[in-house]
Amino acid sequence: MTKSDMKSAVNFVRDSVAWSLSGGLGYQLYLGILMLFMVLGLYAYSVQTSQGLAATGMSDIVSWGLYISNFTFLVGVAAAAVMLILPAYVFKDKDLHRVVIIGELMAVGALIMCLMFILVDLGGPERAWHLIPGIGLFNWPSSILAWDVIVLNGYLALNTLVPAYILFCHYNLRKPDERKYRPFVFLSIFWAFSIHLVTAFLYEGLPARPFWNNPLLGPRFLASAFAAGPALIMLALALISTFTSFKIEKTVFNKLRIIAVVAAIINLIMLFSEVFKEFYIPTHHSESALYLFFGLKGHASLVPWIWTAVSINLAATIILALNPGKNHPLVLFPAAALLFIGIWIEKGVGLIVPGFIPSPMGEVVDYSPTWVEICITLGVLALGTFVVTLLIRPALVIEERFALQEGSHHHG
Amino acid sequence: MMSCRKSCNPEKQTESKRSTESACSRRSFLKTAVAGTGLLAGGCGSGMSGTAEKMHLNWQEYFKGNYRLMTPTEKEATVSRLERLAKIKYKLDVQISTREPVQQVLFGYAFNISRCEGYMDCVAACVKENNLDRKSQTQYVRIFELEHGRMDIASGNGKYFHEVPVADHFYMGVQCFHCESAPCIKACPTKATWREPDGIVVVDYDWCIGCRYCMAACPYWGRRFNWHDPDVPLGELTRKQHYLGNRLRRRGVMEKCTFCIQRTREGRLPACADACPTGSRVFGNLLDPDSEIRYVLKHKKVFRMKEELGTDPKFWYFSD
């Protein structure tokens, strides 16, 4: 690295930090609120640290709860960036190419949240170094959790390095060298599928849990992620388009809508197939599904959640498919929000917890998160949103500067 | 005589007031020490020099490796540190063994479902022997009461509290089955749980990071997690311990039945088999053709739980 490279790298970081923090009162207020939630999460985590995981609602029967549920859902959000990367880089879609950076940076935020959710779920976070190959002992390839550590960190690296390189070039007002980053883009496309499949295999690979031990789990993870992810990206783009000078074309939203609809329909078909298998001739293996949808032995805490999720999934898919408002923001964005929330509930509440109920010994208990768990979860979500915001803001400034210079080149 | 016996609830027997939890814990001790109130800290049992020593020992403990990779010298060093820490923390002399498996031994267990009458002496003995947490009523061994005509454990009652035996019912004990193809071992991301050459599936409590993936992977609910600091009355503490067995666990790690590794490697029976008043529990060396367990396997009709999962448990059920 030459001295001038070094200097421009320092300038790049310095300006990015300055841009990420600059904004009007509304923006500062927004960052302040996020920080408030982060402090709340930190306080709750200090309570969890002093009491142990007993401060959560988890037990020896339901041994994973809100943290791992959110982790699983957010892996899908991270993977969904591929739904922009694929058309933007492979099919050279101009509209999506303009916003692909936003998808990539959202993936970075989602991955940071994933890793945080794993960390807060650990009984001995201070011993997490036991996982690091070389100084620890890494049970690879046997443990799927070991695989997950690799694919998540690898995807985080890919989604950090590619945008960082492109933004660095654009910051210096030069075109990035496609030969340099294209191989990594292709790698990240395969990697996106792998993060969500491997995460599904964590559950799918356990014969102890018949509810998860189902070959449809992996494909269904992908389908639901490719519906929820673009729905979230749509909402983020709408916010950016409203509150910043970075304007986004209507065609972008239409393309994202079509991607989300196709994925949502595939997801619903697979859900129907699962429900059919569980209830046509119910076996002992259907008891978790029975608990989830109808309740079991007098315990039914998840029943309202799953029916809400299924109903709003269905409603949102129909609205997005028929598109009655012709992409009108007042129809499109609420529908996208519904789809996102529906899948969040379905994945978050309806997948992890019922896998543990009934226990392998047939015991049924309910799980409900404590305030500590809820506050830590809010804190991690706020942290992720904070990171995404601080990454996207300078990225957009750099992109706009570059686009302006490109435009003046073409005219001049 | 049998009818007057109640199913015994082990957590009812807390006599001693001092416990691992109420005794000056490391955290509260450090807090006091940090606050600089030496007098108060002194009131906690040991002086400031004890605190410094404890911090030093804990520091060394933090960086130690996985038990399986330790040299004999390293094993000796960690054991003496742990024994010293128990002395500082609880003023107790404990002996932590690292006794290796005996050659030509493979442990197996058989449970007679026509004999067990559900007294749960095994449960109480296990709680005491293995220093199990009293606060959350942790139990490695559980007894389920099932109605005649069904063999599905899920239909049983694992929380009965009434006079036993009950007519038209039978009793089935469950615990870690020490599977030959154990899904929990495969799941662990840090190799903190493994199967010893004598067939005992163990956990390195100091290597476990507490992710609980093994717990999700076990089809027999054989594992328990320390959600909080374990609470064991010091007067009832079993001081003869094994590194992989009944030594005191810390918060945030997994634990499980170890076939009482601290006893069985010395040729004694596990506490549950020892305590059983009905002779329903048979434990022994599967490689010894003259052992009682081999007799049972040869002459009785035996079955194993959820055999279709291919886990190959070393725990059989049989009836007379």
XYZ file of C-alpha atoms in Angstrom:
732
model
C 0.000 0.000 0.000
C 1.438 3.338 -1.025
C 1.348 6.413 1.107
C -1.361 8.087 -0.972
C -3.537 4.922 -0.759
C -3.105 5.029 2.959
C -4.080 8.653 3.057
C -7.200 8.185 0.960
C -8.221 5.212 3.118
C -7.953 7.372 6.214
C -9.961 10.116 4.511
C -12.548 7.543 3.418
C -13.081 6.345 6.962
C -13.025 9.859 8.413
C -15.552 11.235 5.923
C -17.759 8.162 6.242
C -17.941 8.588 10.003
C -18.699 12.296 9.601
C -21.435 11.608 7.036
C -22.930 8.807 9.071
C -23.411 11.081 12.074
C -24.521 14.202 10.247
C -28.209 14.867 9.816
C -31.060 17.026 10.971
C -32.764 16.996 14.318
C -35.066 14.161 13.277
C -32.093 11.996 12.351
C -30.313 12.720 15.637
C -33.510 11.975 17.523
C -33.826 8.673 15.652
C -30.242 7.712 16.544
C -30.874 8.794 20.130
C -33.932 6.557 20.444
C -31.977 3.613 19.070
C -29.238 4.306 21.596
C -31.803 4.414 24.375
C -32.935 0.916 23.437
C -29.322 -0.230 23.285
C -28.733 1.068 26.806
C -31.894 -0.688 27.954
C -30.597 -3.907 26.387
C -27.228 -3.452 28.033
C -28.893 -2.982 31.417
C -30.993 -6.117 30.908
C -27.875 -8.021 29.886
C -26.162 -6.946 33.088
C -29.104 -8.444 34.978
C -28.769 -11.643 32.963
C -25.041 -11.687 33.650
C -25.543 -11.449 37.393
C -28.422 -13.946 37.626
C -27.457 -16.301 34.836
C -29.808 -17.481 32.115
C -32.301 -18.150 34.905
C -33.295 -14.532 34.247
C -34.892 -15.746 31.007
C -38.058 -17.751 30.517
C -36.101 -20.726 29.167
C -35.968 -24.052 30.990
C -34.546 -27.545 30.624
C -37.582 -28.322 28.440
C -37.746 -25.197 26.265
C -34.016 -24.577 26.196
C -33.982 -22.052 23.344
C -36.324 -19.101 23.185
C -36.570 -15.554 21.915
C -32.833 -15.182 21.204
C -32.448 -18.204 18.973
C -35.814 -17.514 17.320
C -34.674 -14.041 16.333
C -31.286 -15.369 15.314
C -32.954 -17.830 12.953
C -35.230 -15.216 11.451
C -32.430 -12.700 10.948
C -30.220 -15.230 9.173
C -33.012 -15.204 6.600
C -32.999 -11.419 6.394
C -29.245 -11.522 5.835
C -29.552 -14.195 3.173
C -32.243 -12.224 1.368
C -29.707 -9.660 0.176
C -28.956 -12.203 -2.533
C -32.324 -11.377 -4.056
C -30.810 -7.999 -4.969
C -27.264 -9.175 -5.604
C -28.294 -11.875 -8.055
C -30.296 -9.674 -10.474
C -28.001 -6.681 -9.997
C -24.672 -8.367 -10.722
C -25.616 -11.444 -12.721
C -28.511 -10.170 -14.817
C -27.106 -6.611 -14.813
C -30.424 -5.153 -13.754
C -29.794 -1.367 -13.718
C -32.609 -0.486 -11.277
C -31.577 -3.008 -8.700
C -27.886 -2.292 -9.216
C -28.467 1.194 -7.890
C -29.881 -0.108 -4.613
C -27.890 -3.317 -4.234
C -25.504 -1.627 -1.801
C -28.398 -0.986 0.566
C -29.307 -4.682 0.522
C -25.714 -5.679 1.181
C -25.336 -3.316 4.114
C -28.641 -4.491 5.576
C -27.219 -8.003 5.426
C -24.221 -6.809 7.438
C -26.518 -5.410 10.112
C -28.629 -8.567 10.157
C -25.504 -10.715 10.579
C -24.242 -8.591 13.443
C -27.605 -9.093 15.129
C -27.366 -12.854 14.488
C -23.958 -13.078 16.132
C -25.144 -10.944 19.043
C -28.181 -13.158 19.565
C -25.929 -16.213 19.730
C -23.613 -14.464 22.159
C -26.379 -13.392 24.558
C -27.779 -16.922 24.470
C -24.506 -18.548 25.582
C -24.209 -19.777 29.151
C -20.496 -18.939 29.135
C -19.888 -16.100 26.661
C -16.463 -15.534 28.226
C -15.511 -19.031 27.097
C -16.588 -18.412 23.493
C -12.898 -18.540 22.515
C -13.169 -22.317 22.834
C -14.850 -22.111 19.417
C -11.941 -20.444 17.667
C -9.967 -22.944 15.586
C -6.341 -23.044 16.625
C -6.684 -21.822 20.201
C -9.965 -23.629 20.875
C -11.370 -26.927 19.680
C -13.673 -26.687 16.705
C -15.934 -29.696 16.151
C -15.917 -29.391 12.384
C -17.218 -31.050 10.226
C -19.287 -32.995 12.727
C -21.233 -30.207 14.412
C -23.642 -28.199 12.282
C -23.198 -25.354 14.747
C -19.522 -25.294 13.799
C -20.582 -25.039 10.143
C -22.899 -22.206 11.027
C -20.081 -20.282 12.703
C -18.053 -20.553 9.485
C -20.804 -19.626 7.046
C -22.110 -16.689 9.093
C -18.692 -15.143 9.626
C -17.743 -15.823 6.002
C -20.889 -14.150 4.740
C -20.273 -11.202 7.041
C -16.771 -10.846 5.623
C -17.994 -11.061 2.000
C -20.778 -8.562 2.559
C -18.406 -6.165 4.275
C -15.491 -6.393 1.875
C -17.315 -6.127 -1.468
C -19.318 -2.992 -0.570
C -16.289 -1.508 1.189
C -14.191 -1.911 -1.978
C -16.886 -0.522 -4.269
C -17.601 2.398 -1.961
C -13.913 3.135 -1.560
C -13.523 3.361 -5.346
C -16.632 5.496 -5.721
C -15.411 7.715 -2.886
C -12.263 8.331 -4.901
C -14.487 8.949 -7.942
C -13.187 6.021 -9.930
C -14.847 2.943 -11.340
C -14.246 -0.215 -9.318
C -12.407 -2.962 -11.175
C -15.045 -5.574 -11.915
C -12.461 -8.358 -12.242
C -11.446 -7.714 -8.663
C -14.831 -7.979 -7.005
C -16.911 -10.173 -9.350
C -15.525 -13.498 -8.037
C -16.449 -12.440 -4.515
C -19.921 -11.435 -5.633
C -20.485 -14.882 -7.136
C -19.099 -16.481 -4.013
C -21.456 -14.433 -1.878
C -24.438 -15.602 -3.957
C -23.686 -19.245 -3.173
C -22.793 -18.274 0.363
C -26.187 -16.591 0.915
C -27.974 -19.850 0.141
C -25.557 -21.707 2.368
C -26.090 -19.537 5.445
C -29.790 -20.192 5.489
C -29.578 -23.847 4.520
C -26.927 -24.539 7.167
C -29.017 -22.723 9.766
C -32.006 -24.858 8.760
C -29.834 -27.974 9.005
C -29.119 -27.067 12.653
C -32.724 -28.030 13.340
C -33.470 -30.326 10.421
C -30.630 -32.641 11.438
C -32.067 -33.584 14.829
C -34.143 -36.791 14.917
C -34.781 -35.954 18.586
C -37.148 -33.203 17.443
C -39.662 -34.568 14.927
C -41.122 -31.091 14.347
C -37.808 -29.929 12.890
C -36.590 -33.233 11.480
C -38.254 -32.558 8.168
C -36.534 -32.216 4.785
C -38.804 -29.321 3.828
C -37.353 -27.150 6.562
C -34.336 -25.931 4.557
C -36.235 -25.019 1.375
C -38.959 -23.395 3.458
C -36.383 -21.313 5.295
C -35.145 -20.027 1.939
C -38.624 -19.287 0.603
C -39.723 -17.430 3.727
C -36.453 -15.503 3.825
C -36.768 -14.464 0.182
C -40.253 -13.162 0.960
C -39.515 -11.404 4.262
C -36.134 -10.003 3.176
C -37.305 -8.129 0.053
C -40.350 -6.920 2.019
C -38.009 -5.378 4.591
C -35.748 -3.955 1.882
C -38.846 -2.398 0.281
C -39.698 -0.679 3.571
C -36.127 0.495 4.092
C -36.001 1.909 0.554
C -39.318 3.673 1.123
C -37.904 5.322 4.241
C -34.698 6.314 2.433
C -36.647 7.702 -0.510
C -38.880 9.731 1.823
C -36.294 11.100 4.210
C -33.160 11.551 2.085
C -32.250 13.030 -1.267
C -31.583 9.525 -2.605
C -34.729 8.905 -4.673
C -35.788 5.419 -5.648
C -37.650 4.517 -8.833
C -41.080 2.924 -8.707
C -39.804 0.087 -10.888
C -37.489 -0.992 -8.060
C -40.442 -1.468 -5.742
C -42.340 -3.376 -8.413
C -39.430 -5.750 -8.944
C -39.049 -6.323 -5.197
C -42.786 -6.905 -4.913
C -42.678 -9.598 -7.579
C -39.712 -11.319 -5.892
C -41.491 -11.259 -2.510
C -44.756 -12.545 -3.984
C -43.184 -15.502 -5.753
C -41.260 -16.484 -2.622
C -44.296 -15.978 -0.390
C -46.459 -18.207 -2.565
C -43.834 -20.964 -2.574
C -43.593 -20.569 1.213
C -47.350 -20.931 1.640
C -47.468 -24.022 -0.579
C -44.790 -25.645 1.562
C -46.565 -24.592 4.759
C -49.749 -26.202 3.443
C -47.827 -29.374 2.628
C -46.398 -29.482 6.162
C -49.760 -28.880 7.789
C -51.331 -31.601 5.643
C -48.672 -34.108 6.661
C -49.087 -33.308 10.355
C -52.859 -33.433 10.516
C -54.142 -35.858 7.864
C -53.130 -38.854 9.952
C -51.684 -37.389 13.151
C -48.917 -39.418 14.832
C -46.899 -38.856 17.971
C -44.610 -36.813 15.773
C -47.438 -34.365 15.117
C -47.730 -33.322 18.731
C -45.581 -30.205 18.371
C -47.711 -29.045 15.446
C -50.801 -29.874 17.459
C -49.449 -27.801 20.328
C -48.642 -24.927 17.988
C -51.936 -24.798 16.102
C -54.473 -26.066 18.626
C -52.786 -26.456 22.023
C -51.928 -29.632 23.932
C -52.803 -30.886 27.418
C -54.302 -27.523 28.344
C -51.309 -25.505 27.141
C -51.968 -23.224 24.192
C -49.823 -20.104 24.507
C -48.699 -20.141 20.868
C -52.095 -20.738 19.270
C -53.111 -17.071 18.818
C -49.643 -16.240 17.477
C -49.552 -18.854 14.768
C -53.065 -18.141 13.510
C -52.250 -14.433 13.401
C -49.089 -15.223 11.467
C -50.826 -17.504 8.993
C -53.697 -15.052 8.445
C -51.542 -12.023 7.825
C -49.153 -14.026 5.669
C -52.049 -15.098 3.533
C -53.583 -11.615 3.403
C -50.269 -9.936 2.570
C -49.450 -12.479 -0.140
C -52.842 -11.979 -1.781
C -52.547 -8.186 -1.638
C -49.006 -8.200 -3.029
C -49.931 -10.694 -5.753
C -53.105 -8.981 -6.969
C -51.551 -5.548 -6.389
C -54.884 -3.702 -6.205
C -53.245 -0.323 -5.590
C -50.949 -0.634 -8.637
C -47.916 -0.179 -6.343
C -49.527 2.716 -4.539
C -47.432 3.338 -1.410
C -50.464 3.230 0.871
C -51.231 -0.320 -0.241
C -47.787 -1.641 -1.086
C -45.920 -0.721 2.096
C -48.512 -1.871 4.629
C -48.736 -5.148 2.726
C -44.938 -5.512 2.790
C -44.929 -4.758 6.517
C -47.633 -7.364 7.096
C -45.709 -9.983 5.154
C -42.539 -9.215 7.096
C -44.269 -9.361 10.477
C -46.213 -12.483 9.537
C -43.049 -14.353 8.637
C -41.267 -13.001 11.703
C -43.970 -14.400 13.981
C -44.141 -17.654 12.052
C -40.372 -18.150 12.201
C -39.767 -16.556 15.558
C -42.627 -17.929 17.586
C -43.849 -20.803 15.481
C -40.641 -22.653 14.663
C -38.128 -22.807 17.498
C -40.304 -23.019 20.615
C -42.781 -25.722 19.496
C -39.830 -27.896 18.466
C -39.195 -28.369 22.201
C -42.818 -29.040 23.135
C -43.649 -31.688 24.154
C -40.269 -32.720 25.574
C -38.844 -36.065 24.418
C -40.433 -37.478 27.587
C -43.823 -36.076 26.580
C -43.959 -33.212 29.036
C -45.737 -30.025 28.009
C -44.811 -26.634 29.426
C -45.382 -23.163 28.037
C -42.611 -20.722 27.362
C -42.922 -16.989 27.622
C -39.991 -14.576 27.518
C -39.177 -12.491 30.583
C -38.653 -8.725 30.532
C -34.896 -9.368 30.556
C -35.134 -11.412 27.365
C -37.442 -8.895 25.709
C -35.209 -5.934 26.592
C -32.042 -7.697 25.449
C -33.805 -8.614 22.205
C -34.916 -5.001 21.673
C -31.372 -3.870 22.440
C -29.870 -6.194 19.845
C -32.451 -5.173 17.248
C -31.724 -1.516 17.993
C -27.997 -2.145 17.677
C -28.507 -3.801 14.282
C -30.703 -0.951 13.048
C -28.133 1.532 14.350
C -25.304 -0.195 12.497
C -27.315 -0.427 9.272
C -28.188 3.262 9.483
C -24.609 4.333 10.113
C -23.453 2.201 7.182
C -26.119 3.202 4.669
C -25.975 6.946 5.292
C -22.381 7.532 4.131
C -22.834 4.940 1.397
C -25.639 6.974 -0.128
C -23.626 10.202 0.046
C -20.734 8.477 -1.730
C -23.034 6.959 -4.346
C -24.704 10.306 -5.034
C -21.373 12.088 -5.414
C -20.194 9.386 -7.776
C -23.427 9.414 -9.805
C -23.174 13.200 -10.131
C -19.609 12.958 -11.413
C -20.525 10.131 -13.806
C -23.448 12.217 -15.100
C -21.262 15.259 -15.687
C -18.789 13.029 -17.574
C -21.510 11.807 -19.898
C -22.760 15.305 -20.541
C -19.384 16.913 -20.838
C -44.275 -52.633 54.602
C -44.120 -51.503 51.049
C -47.374 -49.604 51.208
C -46.223 -47.291 53.951
C -43.370 -45.935 51.921
C -43.939 -42.645 50.220
C -42.216 -41.617 47.103
C -39.359 -39.663 48.448
C -38.713 -36.162 47.288
C -35.003 -35.485 47.529
C -35.203 -31.704 47.621
C -37.109 -31.834 50.903
C -34.020 -32.784 52.837
C -32.168 -29.515 53.123
C -30.795 -29.559 56.620
C -27.644 -27.618 56.442
C -28.092 -23.884 56.169
C -24.772 -23.284 54.523
C -24.830 -23.981 50.818
C -22.655 -23.430 47.785
C -24.809 -20.480 46.944
C -25.152 -18.825 50.295
C -21.467 -19.301 51.003
C -19.484 -16.315 49.971
C -19.676 -16.544 46.196
C -16.851 -15.452 44.011
C -18.819 -12.592 42.558
C -20.064 -11.073 45.772
C -16.637 -11.585 47.247
C -14.916 -9.755 44.435
C -17.467 -6.961 44.611
C -16.751 -6.435 48.272
C -13.048 -6.617 47.690
C -13.220 -4.129 44.850
C -15.231 -1.748 46.995
C -12.206 -1.696 49.221
C -14.062 -2.709 52.361
C -11.452 -5.076 53.651
C -13.200 -5.537 56.959
C -16.389 -6.790 55.373
C -14.417 -8.995 53.044
C -12.663 -10.437 56.045
C -16.032 -11.280 57.491
C -16.692 -13.465 54.519
C -14.249 -16.098 55.632
C -10.841 -15.543 54.131
C -8.627 -12.524 54.068
C -7.408 -10.394 51.195
C -4.551 -12.749 50.475
C -7.163 -15.446 49.854
C -8.845 -13.181 47.325
C -5.617 -12.583 45.500
C -4.885 -16.288 45.445
C -8.391 -17.040 44.253
C -8.139 -14.528 41.441
C -4.794 -15.986 40.432
C -6.192 -19.541 40.451
C -9.291 -18.507 38.520
C -7.101 -16.735 35.990
C -5.077 -19.910 35.421
C -8.259 -21.973 35.265
C -9.676 -19.679 32.575
C -6.889 -20.473 30.147
C -6.695 -24.217 30.636
C -7.472 -26.513 27.718
C -9.957 -29.258 27.010
C -9.578 -32.151 29.447
C -8.907 -34.656 26.706
C -5.880 -32.711 25.481
C -4.322 -32.238 28.909
C -1.081 -33.952 29.809
C -1.001 -35.829 33.134
C 0.903 -32.887 34.649
C -1.734 -30.427 33.449
C -4.485 -32.626 34.872
C -2.703 -32.706 38.192
C -2.277 -28.939 38.157
C -5.933 -28.194 37.441
C -7.105 -30.666 40.054
C -4.945 -29.079 42.725
C -6.213 -25.635 41.688
C -9.829 -26.791 41.871
C -9.304 -28.425 45.243
C -7.631 -25.291 46.561
C -10.472 -23.124 45.215
C -13.032 -25.331 46.991
C -11.026 -24.890 50.163
C -10.978 -21.095 49.808
C -14.600 -20.773 48.718
C -16.314 -23.303 50.942
C -13.649 -24.241 53.488
C -14.064 -27.806 52.391
C -11.588 -30.506 51.522
C -12.658 -32.203 48.330
C -10.780 -34.857 46.386
C -11.094 -34.600 42.638
C -9.998 -37.714 40.824
C -8.922 -38.001 37.208
C -8.980 -41.793 37.268
C -8.758 -43.183 33.753
C -11.116 -45.821 32.342
C -10.240 -49.410 33.172
C -9.127 -51.546 30.227
C -11.621 -54.104 28.934
C -14.559 -52.387 30.617
C -17.691 -51.177 28.826
C -20.443 -50.137 31.168
C -24.050 -51.142 30.598
C -27.254 -50.741 32.531
C -30.501 -52.713 32.665
C -33.750 -51.692 34.313
C -36.362 -54.195 35.433
C -39.789 -52.689 34.734
C -41.631 -55.480 36.504
C -39.767 -54.929 39.760
C -39.555 -51.163 40.163
C -42.249 -49.860 42.491
C -41.506 -46.180 42.121
C -39.999 -45.339 45.525
C -37.456 -42.990 43.955
C -34.669 -43.869 46.374
C -32.513 -43.907 43.259
C -33.423 -40.291 42.523
C -32.567 -39.152 46.044
C -29.292 -41.066 46.055
C -28.326 -39.563 42.708
C -29.092 -36.009 43.845
C -26.911 -36.484 46.905
C -24.080 -38.365 45.231
C -23.786 -36.066 42.246
C -24.168 -32.751 44.110
C -27.177 -31.761 42.040
C -28.688 -28.299 42.328
C -31.412 -28.311 44.977
C -32.957 -24.988 44.024
C -34.154 -26.089 40.583
C -34.600 -29.661 41.810
C -32.294 -31.013 39.139
C -32.577 -34.776 38.714
C -30.507 -36.957 36.412
C -32.680 -39.981 37.153
C -36.426 -39.746 36.741
C -39.144 -42.307 37.317
C -42.298 -42.315 35.214
C -45.501 -43.975 36.344
C -47.254 -45.682 33.444
C -50.598 -47.378 33.167
C -50.623 -51.067 32.259
C -51.285 -51.558 28.593
C -49.060 -48.750 27.368
C -45.333 -48.546 26.862
C -45.083 -44.965 25.617
C -43.142 -42.877 28.123
C -45.014 -39.738 27.007
C -48.208 -41.221 28.428
C -46.536 -41.607 31.818
C -46.465 -39.281 34.784
C -42.994 -38.106 35.757
C -44.175 -35.865 38.573
C -46.247 -38.194 40.739
C -46.329 -37.526 44.453
C -48.408 -40.145 46.170
C -48.150 -43.511 47.815
C -46.557 -46.137 45.607
C -46.934 -48.602 44.046
C -50.300 -47.783 42.519
C -52.422 -50.682 41.286
C -52.456 -51.277 37.526
C -49.385 -49.142 37.057
C -45.720 -49.830 36.466
C -42.609 -47.681 36.769
C -39.926 -46.827 34.263
C -36.669 -45.077 35.107
C -34.971 -42.806 32.612
C -31.606 -41.056 32.644
C -28.789 -40.488 30.174
C -28.578 -43.730 28.186
C -24.901 -43.289 27.223
C -25.580 -43.927 23.544
C -22.879 -45.406 21.378
C -23.961 -43.109 18.531
C -24.862 -40.151 20.693
C -26.430 -37.223 18.798
C -25.359 -34.848 21.594
C -21.665 -35.540 20.976
C -22.053 -34.868 17.291
C -23.859 -31.605 18.009
C -21.349 -30.017 20.391
C -19.437 -27.280 18.517
C -16.431 -27.319 20.889
C -15.930 -31.053 21.562
C -16.842 -30.413 25.191
C -18.779 -33.682 25.423
C -17.550 -37.118 24.356
C -17.756 -40.824 25.005
C -15.008 -42.316 27.151
C -13.489 -45.714 26.239
C -15.565 -47.354 28.998
C -18.742 -46.065 27.337
C -19.529 -43.150 29.661
C -20.650 -39.988 27.903
C -19.099 -37.084 29.810
C -19.043 -33.273 29.744
C -15.979 -31.130 30.366
C -17.737 -28.531 32.509
C -14.933 -26.054 32.054
C -14.871 -26.352 28.277
C -18.628 -26.181 27.636
C -19.718 -22.757 26.369
C -23.371 -23.319 27.218
C -24.942 -23.174 23.748
C -27.334 -26.033 24.648
C -27.267 -27.582 21.171
C -26.580 -30.987 22.756
C -29.740 -30.571 24.800
C -31.774 -30.016 21.643
C -30.110 -33.019 20.013
C -30.807 -35.537 22.801
C -33.896 -37.677 22.074
C -34.088 -38.864 25.697
C -33.984 -35.541 27.567
C -30.804 -36.768 29.204
C -29.109 -33.434 29.774
C -29.538 -30.645 32.310
C -28.395 -27.048 32.150
C -27.218 -24.821 34.995
C -29.513 -21.841 34.514
C -28.208 -20.259 37.732
C -25.445 -20.903 40.267
C -26.038 -24.413 41.559
C -27.168 -24.581 45.176
C -25.865 -27.553 47.158
C -26.010 -27.640 50.980
C -22.383 -27.888 52.024
C -23.171 -30.362 54.770
C -24.537 -32.744 52.165
C -21.760 -32.266 49.648
C -20.202 -35.441 48.319
C -16.515 -34.673 48.587
C -15.136 -37.637 46.742
C -15.370 -36.303 43.239
C -14.258 -36.878 39.671
C -13.221 -34.203 37.191
C -15.761 -35.547 34.694
C -18.292 -36.489 37.345
C -19.822 -35.005 40.452
C -17.521 -32.045 41.064
C -19.362 -28.772 41.483
C -20.565 -27.319 38.228
C -20.596 -23.654 37.413
C -23.481 -21.622 36.120
C -24.063 -21.694 32.359
C -22.810 -25.210 31.593
C -24.371 -28.538 30.726
C -24.353 -31.548 33.012
C -25.735 -35.071 32.950
C -25.639 -38.567 34.404
C -22.112 -40.004 34.233
C -23.000 -43.503 35.500
C -21.400 -42.096 38.694
C -17.973 -42.139 37.082
C -16.375 -41.340 40.479
C -17.781 -44.599 41.869
C -17.922 -46.962 38.920
C -14.304 -46.481 37.875
C -13.407 -47.661 41.372
C -15.477 -50.782 40.927
C -18.492 -49.573 42.911
C -22.086 -49.418 41.715
C -23.667 -46.141 40.599
C -25.563 -44.487 43.472
C -28.964 -45.218 41.876
C -28.284 -48.937 41.515
C -26.831 -49.029 45.009
C -29.873 -47.341 46.531
C -32.584 -49.318 44.754
C -34.600 -51.229 47.379
C -36.239 -53.573 44.871
C -33.250 -54.759 42.884
C -34.605 -53.301 39.668
C -31.309 -51.834 38.610
C -28.547 -53.937 37.093
C -25.216 -52.355 36.267
C -22.035 -53.948 35.068
C -19.339 -54.615 32.536
C -20.713 -55.626 29.152
C -17.344 -57.128 28.204
C -17.369 -59.526 31.143
C -19.288 -62.681 30.108
C -19.970 -63.552 33.756
C -21.480 -60.200 34.706
C -25.075 -59.842 35.791
C -25.796 -57.405 32.977
C -24.666 -60.018 30.453
C -26.929 -62.554 32.158
C -29.892 -60.198 31.785
C -29.135 -59.494 28.139
C -28.829 -63.207 27.433
C -31.781 -64.593 29.394
C -34.377 -61.828 29.479
C -36.402 -60.209 26.750
C -34.931 -56.738 26.611
C -35.739 -53.559 24.702
C -34.344 -50.086 24.449
C -36.115 -46.751 24.249
C -36.643 -45.230 20.790
C -34.452 -47.914 19.238
C -35.571 -46.719 15.785
C -33.381 -43.625 16.162
C -30.233 -45.699 15.858
C -28.582 -44.150 18.908
C -27.533 -47.531 20.320
C -28.065 -46.797 24.034
C -26.170 -48.741 26.669
C -29.353 -48.923 28.746
C -31.878 -51.733 28.412
C -35.308 -52.416 29.899
C -36.459 -55.905 30.775
C -39.160 -57.684 32.711
C -39.247 -60.868 34.753
